[in-house]
Structures are given as C-alpha cells and as structure tokens.
Tab-separated table of C-alpha atoms and ligand atoms in Angstrom:
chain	number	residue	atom	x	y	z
A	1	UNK	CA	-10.178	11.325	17.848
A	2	UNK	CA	-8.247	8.987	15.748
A	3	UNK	CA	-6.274	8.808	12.380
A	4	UNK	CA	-5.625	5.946	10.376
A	5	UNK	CA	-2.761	6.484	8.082
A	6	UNK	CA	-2.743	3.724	5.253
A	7	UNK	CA	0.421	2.357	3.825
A	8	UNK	CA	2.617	5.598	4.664
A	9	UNK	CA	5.811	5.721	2.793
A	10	UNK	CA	8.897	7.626	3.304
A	11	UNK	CA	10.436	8.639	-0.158
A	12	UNK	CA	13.469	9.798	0.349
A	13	UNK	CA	15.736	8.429	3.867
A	14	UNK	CA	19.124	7.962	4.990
A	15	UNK	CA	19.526	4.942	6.980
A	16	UNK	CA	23.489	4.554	6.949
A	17	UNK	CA	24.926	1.817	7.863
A	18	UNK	CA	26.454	-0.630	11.466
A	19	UNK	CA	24.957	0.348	14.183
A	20	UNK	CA	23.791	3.708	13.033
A	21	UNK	CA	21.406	1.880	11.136
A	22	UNK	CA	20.452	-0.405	13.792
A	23	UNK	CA	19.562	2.716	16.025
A	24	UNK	CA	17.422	4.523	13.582
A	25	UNK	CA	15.614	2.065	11.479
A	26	UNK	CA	13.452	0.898	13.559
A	27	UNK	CA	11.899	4.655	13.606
A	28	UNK	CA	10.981	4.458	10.166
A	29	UNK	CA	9.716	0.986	10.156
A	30	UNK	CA	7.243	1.186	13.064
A	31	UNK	CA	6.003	4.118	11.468
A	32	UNK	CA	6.286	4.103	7.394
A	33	UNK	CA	5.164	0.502	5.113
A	34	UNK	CA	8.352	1.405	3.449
A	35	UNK	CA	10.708	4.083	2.334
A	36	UNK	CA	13.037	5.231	-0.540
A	37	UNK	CA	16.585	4.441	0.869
A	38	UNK	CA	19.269	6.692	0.216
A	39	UNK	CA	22.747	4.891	-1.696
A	40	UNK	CA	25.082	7.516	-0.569
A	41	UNK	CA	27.247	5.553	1.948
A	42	UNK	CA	30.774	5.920	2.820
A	43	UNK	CA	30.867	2.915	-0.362
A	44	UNK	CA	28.330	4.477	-2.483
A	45	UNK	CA	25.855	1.704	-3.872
A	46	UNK	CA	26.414	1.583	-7.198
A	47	UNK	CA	25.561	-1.847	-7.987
A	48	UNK	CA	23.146	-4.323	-8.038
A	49	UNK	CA	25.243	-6.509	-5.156
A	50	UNK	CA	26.133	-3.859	-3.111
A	51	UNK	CA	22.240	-3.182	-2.940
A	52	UNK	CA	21.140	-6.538	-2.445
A	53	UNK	CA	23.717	-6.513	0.564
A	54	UNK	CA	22.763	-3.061	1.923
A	55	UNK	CA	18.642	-4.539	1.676
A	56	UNK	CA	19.729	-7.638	3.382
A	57	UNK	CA	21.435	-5.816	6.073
A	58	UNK	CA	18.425	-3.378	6.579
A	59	UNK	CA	15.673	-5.699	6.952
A	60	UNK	CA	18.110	-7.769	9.712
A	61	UNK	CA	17.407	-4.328	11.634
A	62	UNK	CA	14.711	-4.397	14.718
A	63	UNK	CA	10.761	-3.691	13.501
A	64	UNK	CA	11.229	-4.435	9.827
A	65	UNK	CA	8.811	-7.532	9.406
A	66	UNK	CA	6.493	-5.013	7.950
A	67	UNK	CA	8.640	-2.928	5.947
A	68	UNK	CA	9.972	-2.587	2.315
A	69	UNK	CA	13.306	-0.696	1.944
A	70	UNK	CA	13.114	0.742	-1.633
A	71	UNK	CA	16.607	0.543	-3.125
A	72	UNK	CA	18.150	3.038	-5.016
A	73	UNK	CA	21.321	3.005	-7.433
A	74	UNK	CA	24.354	5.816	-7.001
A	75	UNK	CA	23.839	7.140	-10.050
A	76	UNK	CA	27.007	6.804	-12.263
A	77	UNK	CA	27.327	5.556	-16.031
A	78	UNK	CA	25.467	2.839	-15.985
A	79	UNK	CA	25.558	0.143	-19.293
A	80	UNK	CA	22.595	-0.831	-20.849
A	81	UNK	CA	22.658	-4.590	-19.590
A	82	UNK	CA	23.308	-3.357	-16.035
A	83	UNK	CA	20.407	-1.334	-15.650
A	84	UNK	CA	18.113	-4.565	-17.082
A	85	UNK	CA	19.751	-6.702	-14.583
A	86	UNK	CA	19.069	-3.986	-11.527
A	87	UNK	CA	15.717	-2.994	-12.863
A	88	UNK	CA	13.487	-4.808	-10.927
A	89	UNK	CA	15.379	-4.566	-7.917
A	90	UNK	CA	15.442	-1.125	-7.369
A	91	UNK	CA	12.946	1.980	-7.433
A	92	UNK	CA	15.176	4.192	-8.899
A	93	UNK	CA	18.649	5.854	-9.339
A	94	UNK	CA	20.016	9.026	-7.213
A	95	UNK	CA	21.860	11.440	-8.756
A	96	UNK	CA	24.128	13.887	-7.041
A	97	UNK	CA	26.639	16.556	-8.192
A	98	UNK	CA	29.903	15.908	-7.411
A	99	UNK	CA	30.663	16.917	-3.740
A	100	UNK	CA	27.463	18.798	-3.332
A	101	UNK	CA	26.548	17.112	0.011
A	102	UNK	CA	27.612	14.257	1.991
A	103	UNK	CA	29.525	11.571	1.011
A	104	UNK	CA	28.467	12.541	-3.122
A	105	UNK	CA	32.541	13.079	-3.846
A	106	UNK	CA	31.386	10.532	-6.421
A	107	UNK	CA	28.958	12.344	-7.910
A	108	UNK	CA	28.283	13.552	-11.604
A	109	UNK	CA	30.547	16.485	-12.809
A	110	UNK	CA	29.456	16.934	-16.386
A	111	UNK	CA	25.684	16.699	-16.504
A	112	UNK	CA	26.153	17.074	-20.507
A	113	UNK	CA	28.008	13.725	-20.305
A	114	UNK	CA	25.277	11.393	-19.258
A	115	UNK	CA	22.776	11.052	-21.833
A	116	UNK	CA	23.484	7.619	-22.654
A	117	UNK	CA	22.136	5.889	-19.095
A	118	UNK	CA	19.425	8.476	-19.041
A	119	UNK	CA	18.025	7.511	-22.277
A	120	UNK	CA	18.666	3.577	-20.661
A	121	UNK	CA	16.677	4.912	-17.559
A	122	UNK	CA	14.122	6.354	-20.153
A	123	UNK	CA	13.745	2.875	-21.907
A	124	UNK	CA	13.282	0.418	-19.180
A	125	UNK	CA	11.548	2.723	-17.168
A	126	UNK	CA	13.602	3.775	-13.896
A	127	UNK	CA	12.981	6.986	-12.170
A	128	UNK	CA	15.622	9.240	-11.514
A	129	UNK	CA	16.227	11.281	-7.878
A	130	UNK	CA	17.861	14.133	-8.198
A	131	UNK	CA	19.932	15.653	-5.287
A	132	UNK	CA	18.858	19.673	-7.586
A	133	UNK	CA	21.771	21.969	-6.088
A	134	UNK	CA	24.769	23.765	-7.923
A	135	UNK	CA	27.701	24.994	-6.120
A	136	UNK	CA	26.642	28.207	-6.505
A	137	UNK	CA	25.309	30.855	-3.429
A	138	UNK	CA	24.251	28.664	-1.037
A	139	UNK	CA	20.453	30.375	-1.342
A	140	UNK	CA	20.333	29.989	-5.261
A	141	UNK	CA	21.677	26.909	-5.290
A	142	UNK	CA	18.330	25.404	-5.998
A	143	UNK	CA	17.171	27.611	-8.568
A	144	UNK	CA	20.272	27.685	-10.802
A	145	UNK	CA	19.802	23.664	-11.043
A	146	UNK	CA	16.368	23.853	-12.388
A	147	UNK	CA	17.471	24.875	-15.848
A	148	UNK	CA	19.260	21.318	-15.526
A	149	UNK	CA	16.028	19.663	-14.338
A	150	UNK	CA	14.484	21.593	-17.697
A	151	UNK	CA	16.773	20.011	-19.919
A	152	UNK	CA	16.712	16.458	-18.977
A	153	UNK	CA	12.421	17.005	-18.429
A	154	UNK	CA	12.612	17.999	-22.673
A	155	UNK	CA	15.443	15.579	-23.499
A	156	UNK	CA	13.663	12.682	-21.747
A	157	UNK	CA	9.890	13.186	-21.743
A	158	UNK	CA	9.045	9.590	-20.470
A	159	UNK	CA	11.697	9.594	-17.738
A	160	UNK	CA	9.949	9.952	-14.493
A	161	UNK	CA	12.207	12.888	-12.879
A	162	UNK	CA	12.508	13.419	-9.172
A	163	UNK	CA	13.312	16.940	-7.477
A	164	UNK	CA	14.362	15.539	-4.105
A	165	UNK	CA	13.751	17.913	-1.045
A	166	UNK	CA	12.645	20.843	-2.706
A	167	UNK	CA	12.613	24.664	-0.982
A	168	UNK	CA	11.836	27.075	-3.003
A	169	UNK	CA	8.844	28.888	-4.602
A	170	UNK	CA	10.518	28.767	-8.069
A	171	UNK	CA	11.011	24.395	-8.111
A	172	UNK	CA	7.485	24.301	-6.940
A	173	UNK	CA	6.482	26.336	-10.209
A	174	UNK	CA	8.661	24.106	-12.427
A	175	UNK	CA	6.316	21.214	-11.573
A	176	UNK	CA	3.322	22.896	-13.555
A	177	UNK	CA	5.843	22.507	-16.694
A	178	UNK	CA	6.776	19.302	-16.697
A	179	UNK	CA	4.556	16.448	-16.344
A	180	UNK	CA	7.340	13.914	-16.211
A	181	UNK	CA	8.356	15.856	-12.722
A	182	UNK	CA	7.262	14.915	-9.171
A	183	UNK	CA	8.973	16.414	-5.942
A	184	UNK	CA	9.209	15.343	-2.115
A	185	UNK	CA	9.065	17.652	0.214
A	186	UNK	CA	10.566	17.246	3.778
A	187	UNK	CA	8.753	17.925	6.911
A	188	UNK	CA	11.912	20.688	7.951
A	189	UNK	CA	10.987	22.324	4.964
A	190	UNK	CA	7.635	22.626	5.798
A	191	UNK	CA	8.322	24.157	8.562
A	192	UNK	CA	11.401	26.345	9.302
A	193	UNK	CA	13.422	29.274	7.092
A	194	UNK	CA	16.649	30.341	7.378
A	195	UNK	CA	15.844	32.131	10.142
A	196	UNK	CA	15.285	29.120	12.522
A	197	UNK	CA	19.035	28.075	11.318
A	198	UNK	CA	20.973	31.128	11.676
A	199	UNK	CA	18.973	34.037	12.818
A	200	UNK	CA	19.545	33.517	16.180
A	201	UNK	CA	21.663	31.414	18.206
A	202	UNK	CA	23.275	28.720	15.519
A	203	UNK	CA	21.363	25.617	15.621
A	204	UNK	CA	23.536	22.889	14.165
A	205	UNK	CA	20.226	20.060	14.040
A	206	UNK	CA	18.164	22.348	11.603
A	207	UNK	CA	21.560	22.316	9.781
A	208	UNK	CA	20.906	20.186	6.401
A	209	UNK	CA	21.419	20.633	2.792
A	210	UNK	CA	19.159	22.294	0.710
A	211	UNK	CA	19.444	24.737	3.758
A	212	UNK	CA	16.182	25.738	4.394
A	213	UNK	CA	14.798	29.347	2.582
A	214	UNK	CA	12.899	32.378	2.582
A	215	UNK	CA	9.586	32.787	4.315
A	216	UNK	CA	7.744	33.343	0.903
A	217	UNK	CA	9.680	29.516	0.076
A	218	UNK	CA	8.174	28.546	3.314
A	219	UNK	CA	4.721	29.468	1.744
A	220	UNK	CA	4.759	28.338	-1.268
A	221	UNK	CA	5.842	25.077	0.098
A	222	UNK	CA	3.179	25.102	1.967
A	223	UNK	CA	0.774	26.526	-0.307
A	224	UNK	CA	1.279	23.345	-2.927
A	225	UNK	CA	1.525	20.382	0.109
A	226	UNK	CA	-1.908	22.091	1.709
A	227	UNK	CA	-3.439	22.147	-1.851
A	228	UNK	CA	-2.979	18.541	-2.386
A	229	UNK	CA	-0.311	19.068	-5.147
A	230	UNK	CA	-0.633	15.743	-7.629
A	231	UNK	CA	3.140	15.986	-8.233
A	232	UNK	CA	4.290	16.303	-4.646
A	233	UNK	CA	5.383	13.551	-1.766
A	234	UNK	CA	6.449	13.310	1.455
A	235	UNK	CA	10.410	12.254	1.663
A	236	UNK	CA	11.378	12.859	5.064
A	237	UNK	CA	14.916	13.346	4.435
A	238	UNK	CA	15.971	12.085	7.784
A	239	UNK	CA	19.729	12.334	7.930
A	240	UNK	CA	21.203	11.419	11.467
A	241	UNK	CA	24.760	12.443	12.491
A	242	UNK	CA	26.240	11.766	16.016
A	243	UNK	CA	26.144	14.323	18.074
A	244	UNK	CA	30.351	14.928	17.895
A	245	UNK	CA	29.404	15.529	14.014
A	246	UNK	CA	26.376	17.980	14.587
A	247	UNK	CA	27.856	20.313	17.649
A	248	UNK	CA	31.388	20.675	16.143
A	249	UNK	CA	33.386	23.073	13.940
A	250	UNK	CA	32.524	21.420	10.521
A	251	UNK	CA	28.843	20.819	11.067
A	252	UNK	CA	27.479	17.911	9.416
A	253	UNK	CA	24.356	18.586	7.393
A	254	UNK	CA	21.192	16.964	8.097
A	255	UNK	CA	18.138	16.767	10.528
A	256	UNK	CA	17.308	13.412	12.531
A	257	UNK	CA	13.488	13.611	11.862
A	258	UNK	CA	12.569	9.986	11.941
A	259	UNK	CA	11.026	9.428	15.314
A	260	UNK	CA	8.878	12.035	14.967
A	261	UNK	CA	7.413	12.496	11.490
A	262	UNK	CA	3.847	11.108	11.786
A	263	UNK	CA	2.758	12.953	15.039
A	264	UNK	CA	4.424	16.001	14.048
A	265	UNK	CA	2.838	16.295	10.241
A	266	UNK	CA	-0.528	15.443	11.769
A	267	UNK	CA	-0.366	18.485	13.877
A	268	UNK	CA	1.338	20.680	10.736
A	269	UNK	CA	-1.707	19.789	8.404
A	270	UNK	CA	-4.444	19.822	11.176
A	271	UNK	CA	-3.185	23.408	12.034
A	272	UNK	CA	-3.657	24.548	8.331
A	273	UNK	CA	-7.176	22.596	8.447
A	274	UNK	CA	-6.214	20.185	5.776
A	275	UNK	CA	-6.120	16.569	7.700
A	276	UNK	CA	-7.877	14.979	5.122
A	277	UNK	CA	-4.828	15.615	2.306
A	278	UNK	CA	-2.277	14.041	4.544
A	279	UNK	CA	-3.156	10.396	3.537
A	280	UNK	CA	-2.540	11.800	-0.256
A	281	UNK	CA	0.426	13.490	0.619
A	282	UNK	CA	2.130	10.298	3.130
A	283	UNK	CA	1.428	7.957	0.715
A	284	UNK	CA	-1.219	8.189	-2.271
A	285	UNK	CA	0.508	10.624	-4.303
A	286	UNK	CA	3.808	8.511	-4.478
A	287	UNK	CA	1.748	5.032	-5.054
A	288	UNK	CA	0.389	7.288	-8.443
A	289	UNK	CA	3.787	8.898	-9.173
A	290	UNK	CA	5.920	5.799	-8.756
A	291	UNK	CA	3.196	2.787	-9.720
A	292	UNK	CA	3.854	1.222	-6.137
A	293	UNK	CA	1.817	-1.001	-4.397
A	294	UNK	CA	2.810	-0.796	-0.874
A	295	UNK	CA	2.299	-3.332	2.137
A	296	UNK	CA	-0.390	-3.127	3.563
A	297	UNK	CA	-0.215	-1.211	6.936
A	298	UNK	CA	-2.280	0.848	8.600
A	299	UNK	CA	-0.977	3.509	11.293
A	300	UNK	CA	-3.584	4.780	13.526
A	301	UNK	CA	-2.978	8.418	15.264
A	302	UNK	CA	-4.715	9.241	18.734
A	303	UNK	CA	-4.880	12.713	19.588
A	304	UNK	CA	-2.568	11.990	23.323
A	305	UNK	CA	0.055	14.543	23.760
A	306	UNK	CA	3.367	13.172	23.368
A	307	UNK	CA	7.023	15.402	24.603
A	308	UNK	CA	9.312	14.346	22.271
A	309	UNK	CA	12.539	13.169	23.959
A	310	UNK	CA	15.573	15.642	24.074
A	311	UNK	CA	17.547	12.654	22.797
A	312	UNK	CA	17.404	9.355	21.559
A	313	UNK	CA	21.038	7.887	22.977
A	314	UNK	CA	23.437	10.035	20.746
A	315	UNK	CA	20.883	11.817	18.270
A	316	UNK	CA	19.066	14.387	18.758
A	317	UNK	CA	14.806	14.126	16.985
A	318	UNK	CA	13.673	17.504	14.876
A	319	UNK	CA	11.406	19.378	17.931
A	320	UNK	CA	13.416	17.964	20.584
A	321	UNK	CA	11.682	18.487	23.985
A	322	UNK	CA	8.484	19.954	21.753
A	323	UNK	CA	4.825	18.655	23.132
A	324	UNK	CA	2.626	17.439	20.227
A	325	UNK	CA	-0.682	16.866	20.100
A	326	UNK	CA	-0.709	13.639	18.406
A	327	UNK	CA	1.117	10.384	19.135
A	328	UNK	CA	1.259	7.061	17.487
A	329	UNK	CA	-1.095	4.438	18.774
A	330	UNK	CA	1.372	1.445	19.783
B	420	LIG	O1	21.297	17.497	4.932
B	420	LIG	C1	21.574	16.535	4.248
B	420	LIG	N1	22.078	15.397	4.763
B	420	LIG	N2	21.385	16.604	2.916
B	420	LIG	C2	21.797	15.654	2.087
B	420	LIG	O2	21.635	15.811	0.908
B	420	LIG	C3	22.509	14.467	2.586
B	420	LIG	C4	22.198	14.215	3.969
B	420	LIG	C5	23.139	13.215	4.626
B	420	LIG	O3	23.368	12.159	4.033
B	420	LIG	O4	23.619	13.498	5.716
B	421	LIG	ZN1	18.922	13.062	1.408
C-alpha cells in the first residue's frame, strides 16, 4: 500500500544557520513543499534584509529546488511603512516573550506595549506566531498565556493569530472561541508526556520547550488532530542542537524531528484509524488558514519498514533506533 501526500508543509521549523543548516535542511526539503522558518537566530531576523539573506542562504542548501522557505519576522515594534515593505515577503511575524526559550533574549516584555504593530499586522494582513508561554511553573506556563492570546483575539478580530506548538487540553479549547485562532501541533506532542522526559531515566532529546504535558493533554491533543480540527496544523517544531548541547549540564531545549516526520505521523494516524485526515492535517488545513498555495509536490509513502538511524553525524532523529512501518518512497 501506498500514500501520496500532496504539497506537505511544515509550519513551524528551525533551520539555524552555517553548516547546521546545511546538515538538516535537506530533511525538510525532500520531505515538506515548504515550511514556516523560524527567525530566532543568534541575530534575530528582524528585518526585511536580514530575511532576504537568511532565504538566500537556505535555498543554496542541498534538495531545495522544490522547496519554499516561508519567512518570518522577529517580532519587535515594527513601523507602519516597514511592515508594507516586508509584507509580501514574509508569511508572518513570531513573537516571543523575552527569554522564554532559545535565543528570544530579544523578545517582547510588555505585551500591553505593542498595540500599535499589531493593529499594522491587523491592517495589511500578516499573521502573527506566537511562542504562548509565561515564566510561570513550567506546567502552567501555557495556560497562564492564553488570557494573553484572549486579549489580542478581542482587540484584533481580523488578525490571523497563531498558538505555536500547543500542549494542553485548555489551548485546544480556546480555539472553539476565537475564530481568528489556528494552532500547530508538533509530532512530540502528539506523542509523549512528561513522563517520557523525566519519569524515568532523563532523556535530554525529548527535552524541548513547551515541555511536553499530562496524559489527559496528550488526549486532547490527540482527540482534536484525529478529529480533523479546522483550526489545527502540523508545525514540526524541529529544533536540532549538537549533541555537546543536548547531553550536557544546561540542556538545550528542542527535539531533532526532521528526518523522520512523514513515516512516523503515517504510522501515528494509521494506528488511531484516521489516515485519511493526515493530508488535511500536513497540509490542507494550513493552505485554508494561511491562503497559501503551495508547490506542487507530491510525497508518496510505501508501507517498507524503515529503522531510523541512531544518529545522523552529530544529531540525534526523535525515535532513534525505532522501526516504522512506513518509509518515504525515494
Ligand atoms: O524546544 C524548543 N527549541 N523550543 C523553542 O521554542 C525553541 C527551540 C529552539 O530554537 O531550539
Ligand atoms: Zn520553535
């Protein structure tokens, strides 16, 4: 048996930057018709040169004839004139709070003080990603943001709102509220709690921010992707560290799930008897949500077990060693 996957996009990646990005990108680009990059670099991109630069450099990277990077902005106080010029150019901005994961020291501090470029977002029309954690618990963080997401969901009821990587039951709710919010959901999050982090021996790769939640999270995450929720996407979230970063004191947060997201969500809605949703949920959903129309690329699936490697030079792939049923037809 076969699966062809049409146009599957990747909303929300980190691709960094040197040779980092030379060793991952190809991943996503054999496997995705394009993907939502991530702007928070050591430099943050937070304009419209540094983007055109970091798209240049990214489609110099091996496999990309048949890939879009989607730029996003660092979001910061943008003028009214900069976000016409950068409009077309990007897909959206990313906001994070200040210092709430990595490299975000230049994040937003007083989310009362940036009406202004969200009502500019609001006019012209550019989405904004939301990074939804306080510095709160490191379990609640998620649901003491939403009130935030609340606000600027009233305040701005034609800006197209992003909750990036959700994990809980209660940010899954919020999305009945608000029609102006989508969400992606990563494939770690559909799959793992707390538990698989820190319940038995520490395992620094399912270390990321949000850190992954309860089991009833797990469900309800599960519950709304295997329902075909209109409002949610897949964003893998793929956030590679070298190993010295990952199996250190000082764990860097992130999972390295590039290599192995097709395959491995094929198996994850095939087990809960719902392959005919993944097409909606890889790419459909976000060509609604977002107005896109992708490159055309289709990405067929045989059903040929594939072990995924144990390591990929100095990274180490979500389900490392793991057999899947699934692999991608080269
Ligand atoms: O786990 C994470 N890693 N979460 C983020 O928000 C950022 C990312 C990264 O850039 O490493
Ligand atoms: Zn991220």
């Amino acid at each position: 048996m076969r699966i062809i996957l049409h146009s599957p996009l990747d909303m929300h990646l980190h691709l960094r930057q040197g040779e980092m990005m030379q060793a991952v990108t190809p991943f996503s680009a054999g496997q995705f018709a394009g993907a939502v990059i991530m702007p928070n670099l050591v430099s943050p991109v937070d304009s419209l040169e540094k983007a055109a630069v970091y798209k240049k450099e990214i489609l110099q990277c091996g496999n990309t004839e048949n890939f879009r990077p989607y730029m996003t902005l660092f979001f910061k106080q943008y003028s009214r004139q900069e976000l016409i010029e950068a409009r077309d150019s990007i897909i959206g901005i990313k906001l994070y709070p200040a210092g709430i994961t990595t490299q975000s020291e230049k994040g937003v501090t007083d989310f009362s003080a940036i009406n202004s470029t969200l009502g500019y977002m609001e006019e012209l029309g550019i989405p904004l990603l939301i990074h939804g954690e306080t510095a709160g618990f490191v379990m609640d963080r998620e649901k003491e943001f939403l009130p935030i997401y609340r606000q600027f969901a009233e305040d701005f009821p034609n800006l197209h709102i992003i909750m990036e990587h959700i994990t809980t039951a209660d940010a899954v709710q919020l999305l009945d509220r608000y029609a102006n919010i989508s969400a992606t959901v990563t494939l770690h999050h559909l799959m793992i709690t707390l538990d698989d982090v820190i319940g038995g021996q520490l395992e620094p790769d399912l270390f990321c921010k949000p850190i992954a939640k309860t089991p009833k999270d797990l469900a309800a995450l599960q519950d709304a992707v295997f329902s075909g929720h209109p409002q949610i996407m897949f964003g893998s979230d793929s956030a590679p560290h070298p190993r010295h970063k990952k199996e250190c004191c000082g764990c860097a947060a992130g999972i390295f799930s590039a290599p192995v997201i097709l395959p491995l969500l094929a198996e994850l809605f095939e087990d809960a008897g719902k392959l005919n949703l993944l097409q909606g949920f890889i790419s459909d959903i976000a060509c609604t949500r977002y107005a896109l129309q992708p490159l055309e690329k289709n990405i067929t699936l045989e059903q040929k077990p594939w072990k995924i490697p144990e390591l990929y030079n100095d990274l180490k792939p979500f389900g490392a060693g793991r057999v899947l049923r699934w692999s991608q037809l080269q």
